[in-house]
XYZ file of N, CA and C in Angstrom:
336
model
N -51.997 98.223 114.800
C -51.510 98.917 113.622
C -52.680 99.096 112.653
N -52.926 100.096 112.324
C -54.555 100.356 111.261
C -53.461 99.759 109.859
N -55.088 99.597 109.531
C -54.541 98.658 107.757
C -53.866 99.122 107.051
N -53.837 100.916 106.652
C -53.152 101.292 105.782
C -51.742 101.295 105.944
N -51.051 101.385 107.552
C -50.001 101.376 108.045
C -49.264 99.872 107.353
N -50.358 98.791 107.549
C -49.886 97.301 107.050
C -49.798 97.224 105.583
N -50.611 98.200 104.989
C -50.656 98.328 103.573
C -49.496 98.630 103.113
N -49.057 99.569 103.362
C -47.401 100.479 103.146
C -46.540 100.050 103.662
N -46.246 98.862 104.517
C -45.159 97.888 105.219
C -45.589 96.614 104.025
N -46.389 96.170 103.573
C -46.550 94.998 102.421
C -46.143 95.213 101.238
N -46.529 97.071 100.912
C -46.154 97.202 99.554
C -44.595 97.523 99.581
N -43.636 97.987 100.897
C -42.616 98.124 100.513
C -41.749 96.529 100.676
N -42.203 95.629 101.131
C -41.885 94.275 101.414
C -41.256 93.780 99.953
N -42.921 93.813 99.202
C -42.611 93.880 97.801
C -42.129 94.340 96.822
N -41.886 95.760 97.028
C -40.889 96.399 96.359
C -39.712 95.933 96.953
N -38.986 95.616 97.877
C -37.560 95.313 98.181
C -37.068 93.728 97.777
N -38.790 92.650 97.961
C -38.738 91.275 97.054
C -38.215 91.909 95.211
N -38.928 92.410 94.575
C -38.897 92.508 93.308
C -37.593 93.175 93.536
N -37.396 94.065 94.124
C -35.407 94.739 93.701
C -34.762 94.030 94.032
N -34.754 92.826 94.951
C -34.069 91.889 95.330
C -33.564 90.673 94.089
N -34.879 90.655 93.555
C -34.645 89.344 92.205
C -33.866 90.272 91.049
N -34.275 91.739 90.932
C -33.936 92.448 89.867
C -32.112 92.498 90.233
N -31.975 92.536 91.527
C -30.442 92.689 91.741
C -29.769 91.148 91.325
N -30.735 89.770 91.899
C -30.486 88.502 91.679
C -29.638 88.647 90.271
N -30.285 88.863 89.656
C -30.661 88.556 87.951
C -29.481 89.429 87.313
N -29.114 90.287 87.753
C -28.250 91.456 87.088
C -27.083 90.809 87.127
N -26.802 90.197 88.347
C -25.637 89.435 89.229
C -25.222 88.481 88.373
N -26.269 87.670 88.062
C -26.168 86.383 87.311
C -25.861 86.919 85.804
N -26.190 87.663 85.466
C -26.164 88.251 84.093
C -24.386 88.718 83.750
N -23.917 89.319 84.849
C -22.692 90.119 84.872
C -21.538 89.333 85.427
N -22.244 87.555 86.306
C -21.332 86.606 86.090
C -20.840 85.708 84.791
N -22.228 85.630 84.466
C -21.779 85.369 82.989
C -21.355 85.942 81.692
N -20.835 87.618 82.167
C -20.587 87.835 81.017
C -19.021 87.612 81.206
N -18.766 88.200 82.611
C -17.418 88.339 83.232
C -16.988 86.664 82.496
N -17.900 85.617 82.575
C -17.001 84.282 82.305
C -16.941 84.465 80.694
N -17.473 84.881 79.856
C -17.585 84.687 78.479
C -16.151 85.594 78.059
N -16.091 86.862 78.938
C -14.822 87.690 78.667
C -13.502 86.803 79.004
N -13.821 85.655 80.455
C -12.163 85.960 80.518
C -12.109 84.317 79.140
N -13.068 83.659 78.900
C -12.736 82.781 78.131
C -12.611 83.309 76.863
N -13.122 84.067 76.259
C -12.791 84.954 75.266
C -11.223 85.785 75.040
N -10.695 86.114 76.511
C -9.146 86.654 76.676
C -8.191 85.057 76.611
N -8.736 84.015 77.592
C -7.788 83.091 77.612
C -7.901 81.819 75.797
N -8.848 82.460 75.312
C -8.411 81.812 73.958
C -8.124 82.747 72.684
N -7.915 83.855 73.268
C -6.797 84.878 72.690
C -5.778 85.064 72.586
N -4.884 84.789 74.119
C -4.430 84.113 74.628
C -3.345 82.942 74.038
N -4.344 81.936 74.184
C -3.702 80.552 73.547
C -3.501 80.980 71.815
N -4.537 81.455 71.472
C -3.813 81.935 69.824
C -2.705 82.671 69.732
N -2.490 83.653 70.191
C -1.147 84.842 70.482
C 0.049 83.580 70.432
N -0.019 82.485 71.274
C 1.149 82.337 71.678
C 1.513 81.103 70.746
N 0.303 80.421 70.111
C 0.373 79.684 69.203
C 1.062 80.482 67.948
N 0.836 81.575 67.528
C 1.387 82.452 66.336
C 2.727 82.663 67.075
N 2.989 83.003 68.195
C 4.253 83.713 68.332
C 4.757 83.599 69.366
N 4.602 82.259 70.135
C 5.332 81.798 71.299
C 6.071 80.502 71.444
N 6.630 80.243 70.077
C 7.032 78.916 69.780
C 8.516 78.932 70.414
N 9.139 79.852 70.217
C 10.606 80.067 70.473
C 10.735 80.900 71.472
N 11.935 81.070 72.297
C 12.321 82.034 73.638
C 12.409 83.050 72.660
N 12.765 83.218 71.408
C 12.963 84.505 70.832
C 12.005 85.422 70.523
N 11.016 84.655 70.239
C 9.682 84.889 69.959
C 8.545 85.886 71.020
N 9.070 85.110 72.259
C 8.315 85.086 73.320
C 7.698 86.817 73.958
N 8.924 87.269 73.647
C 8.727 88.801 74.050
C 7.207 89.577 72.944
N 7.836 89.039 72.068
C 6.631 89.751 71.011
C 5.057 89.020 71.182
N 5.104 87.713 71.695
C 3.653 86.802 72.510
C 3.322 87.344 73.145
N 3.958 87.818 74.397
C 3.545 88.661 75.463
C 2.896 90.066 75.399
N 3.639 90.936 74.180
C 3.454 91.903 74.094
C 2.566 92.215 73.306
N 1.888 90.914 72.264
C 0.436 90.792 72.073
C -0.440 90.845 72.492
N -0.358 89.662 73.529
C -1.194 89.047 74.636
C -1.784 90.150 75.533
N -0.534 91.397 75.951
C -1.291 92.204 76.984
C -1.812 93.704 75.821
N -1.384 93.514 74.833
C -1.721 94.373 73.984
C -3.691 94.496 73.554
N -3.919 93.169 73.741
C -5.364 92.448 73.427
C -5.560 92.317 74.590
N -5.221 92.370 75.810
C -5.745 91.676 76.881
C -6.466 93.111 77.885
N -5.304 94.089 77.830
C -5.335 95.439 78.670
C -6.568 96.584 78.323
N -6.953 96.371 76.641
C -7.953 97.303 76.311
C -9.206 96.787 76.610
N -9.356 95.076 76.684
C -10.770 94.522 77.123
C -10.797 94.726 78.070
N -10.113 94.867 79.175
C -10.455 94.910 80.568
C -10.499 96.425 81.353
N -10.113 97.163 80.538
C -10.432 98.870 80.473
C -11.932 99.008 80.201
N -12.245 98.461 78.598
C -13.345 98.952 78.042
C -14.405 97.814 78.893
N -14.334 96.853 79.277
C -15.426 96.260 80.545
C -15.469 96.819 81.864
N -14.434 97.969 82.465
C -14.398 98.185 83.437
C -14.371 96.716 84.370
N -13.202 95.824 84.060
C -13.388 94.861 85.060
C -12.276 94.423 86.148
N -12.637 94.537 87.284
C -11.454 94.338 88.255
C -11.033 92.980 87.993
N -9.890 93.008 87.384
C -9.031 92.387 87.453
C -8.309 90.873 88.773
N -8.876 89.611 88.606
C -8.658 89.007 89.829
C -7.625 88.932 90.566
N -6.433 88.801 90.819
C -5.319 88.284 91.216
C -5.232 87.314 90.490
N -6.097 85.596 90.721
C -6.588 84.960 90.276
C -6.215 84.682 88.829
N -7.111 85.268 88.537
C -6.603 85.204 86.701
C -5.649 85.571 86.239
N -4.830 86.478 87.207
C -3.142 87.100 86.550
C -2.286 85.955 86.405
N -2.752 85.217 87.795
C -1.839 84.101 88.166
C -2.118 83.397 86.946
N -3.681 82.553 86.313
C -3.113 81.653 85.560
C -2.433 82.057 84.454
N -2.816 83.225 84.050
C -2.002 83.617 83.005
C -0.628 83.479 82.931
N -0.113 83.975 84.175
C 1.110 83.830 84.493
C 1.961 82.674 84.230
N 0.963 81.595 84.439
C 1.641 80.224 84.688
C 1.231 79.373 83.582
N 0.674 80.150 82.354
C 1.268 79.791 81.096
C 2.641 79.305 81.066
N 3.059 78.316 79.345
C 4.129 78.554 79.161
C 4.573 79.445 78.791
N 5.508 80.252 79.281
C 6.234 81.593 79.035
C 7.256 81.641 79.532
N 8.773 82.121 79.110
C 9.952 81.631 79.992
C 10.238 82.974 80.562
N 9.178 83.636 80.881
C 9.486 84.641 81.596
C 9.043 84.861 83.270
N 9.728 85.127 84.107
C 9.259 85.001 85.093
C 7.938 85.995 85.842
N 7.131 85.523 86.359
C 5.512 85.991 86.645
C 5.709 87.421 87.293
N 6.905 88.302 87.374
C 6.997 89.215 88.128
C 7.030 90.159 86.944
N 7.847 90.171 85.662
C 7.904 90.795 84.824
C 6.670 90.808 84.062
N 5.725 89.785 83.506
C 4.977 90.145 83.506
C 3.783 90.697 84.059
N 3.856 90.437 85.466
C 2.941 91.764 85.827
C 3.468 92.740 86.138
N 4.350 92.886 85.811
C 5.127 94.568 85.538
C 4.433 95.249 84.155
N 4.354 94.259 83.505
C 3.979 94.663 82.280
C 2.615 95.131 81.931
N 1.786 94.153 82.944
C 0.547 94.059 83.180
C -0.335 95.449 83.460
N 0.438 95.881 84.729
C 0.260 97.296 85.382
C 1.044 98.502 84.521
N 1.896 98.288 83.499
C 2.420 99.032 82.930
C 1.391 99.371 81.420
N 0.956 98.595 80.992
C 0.051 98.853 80.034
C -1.607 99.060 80.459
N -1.761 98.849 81.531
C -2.828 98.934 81.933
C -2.869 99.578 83.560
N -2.526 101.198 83.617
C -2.442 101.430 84.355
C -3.782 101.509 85.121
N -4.840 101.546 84.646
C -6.109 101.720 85.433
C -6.096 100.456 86.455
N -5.158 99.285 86.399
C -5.318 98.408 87.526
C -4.866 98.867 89.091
């Protein structure tokens, strides 16, 4: 193989090392923001329901906070949505059963 051939197989080596860390890094960057958002939603969350989830009477208007604040962050992050995280939400206290609210879920947030 003449040198320059090895030259242009080294330099693209290195270009695919450096896009490799640049992809590393982005990854790590966009895991941690994803965690700062959903802890940022789940102590939104816990406030909503602290103001307005004390009573079964109450509860409808908690909820309808909760996804009121919850549906536009996850639009305006463009973020897929886990299963995962529906569930814990779900399994808050809420005396509503986990089906209605993700009825609600997909109903205010149809981009899911």
């Amino acid at each position: 193989m003449p040198g320059g051939e090895r030259m242009k197989i080294g330099d693209l080596e290195a270009a695919l090392d450096g896009t490799k860390l640049e992809l590393g890094s982005a990854l790590r960057e966009l895991k941690l923001k994803k965690k700062e958002l959903k802890e940022e939603m789940l102590q939104q969350i816990e406030k909503t329901w602290e103001q307005f989830g004390k009573t079964w009477e109450q509860a409808g208007k908690c909820w309808e906070q909760i996804l009121q604040y919850l549906c536009p962050l996850l639009v305006e992050n463009l973020l897929i949505v886990e299963m995962l995280f529906l569930v814990e939400i779900m399994l808050l206290p809420c005396p509503f059963h986990p089906e209605f609210l993700l009825y609600w879920v997909l109903q205010l947030c149809p981009c899911l």
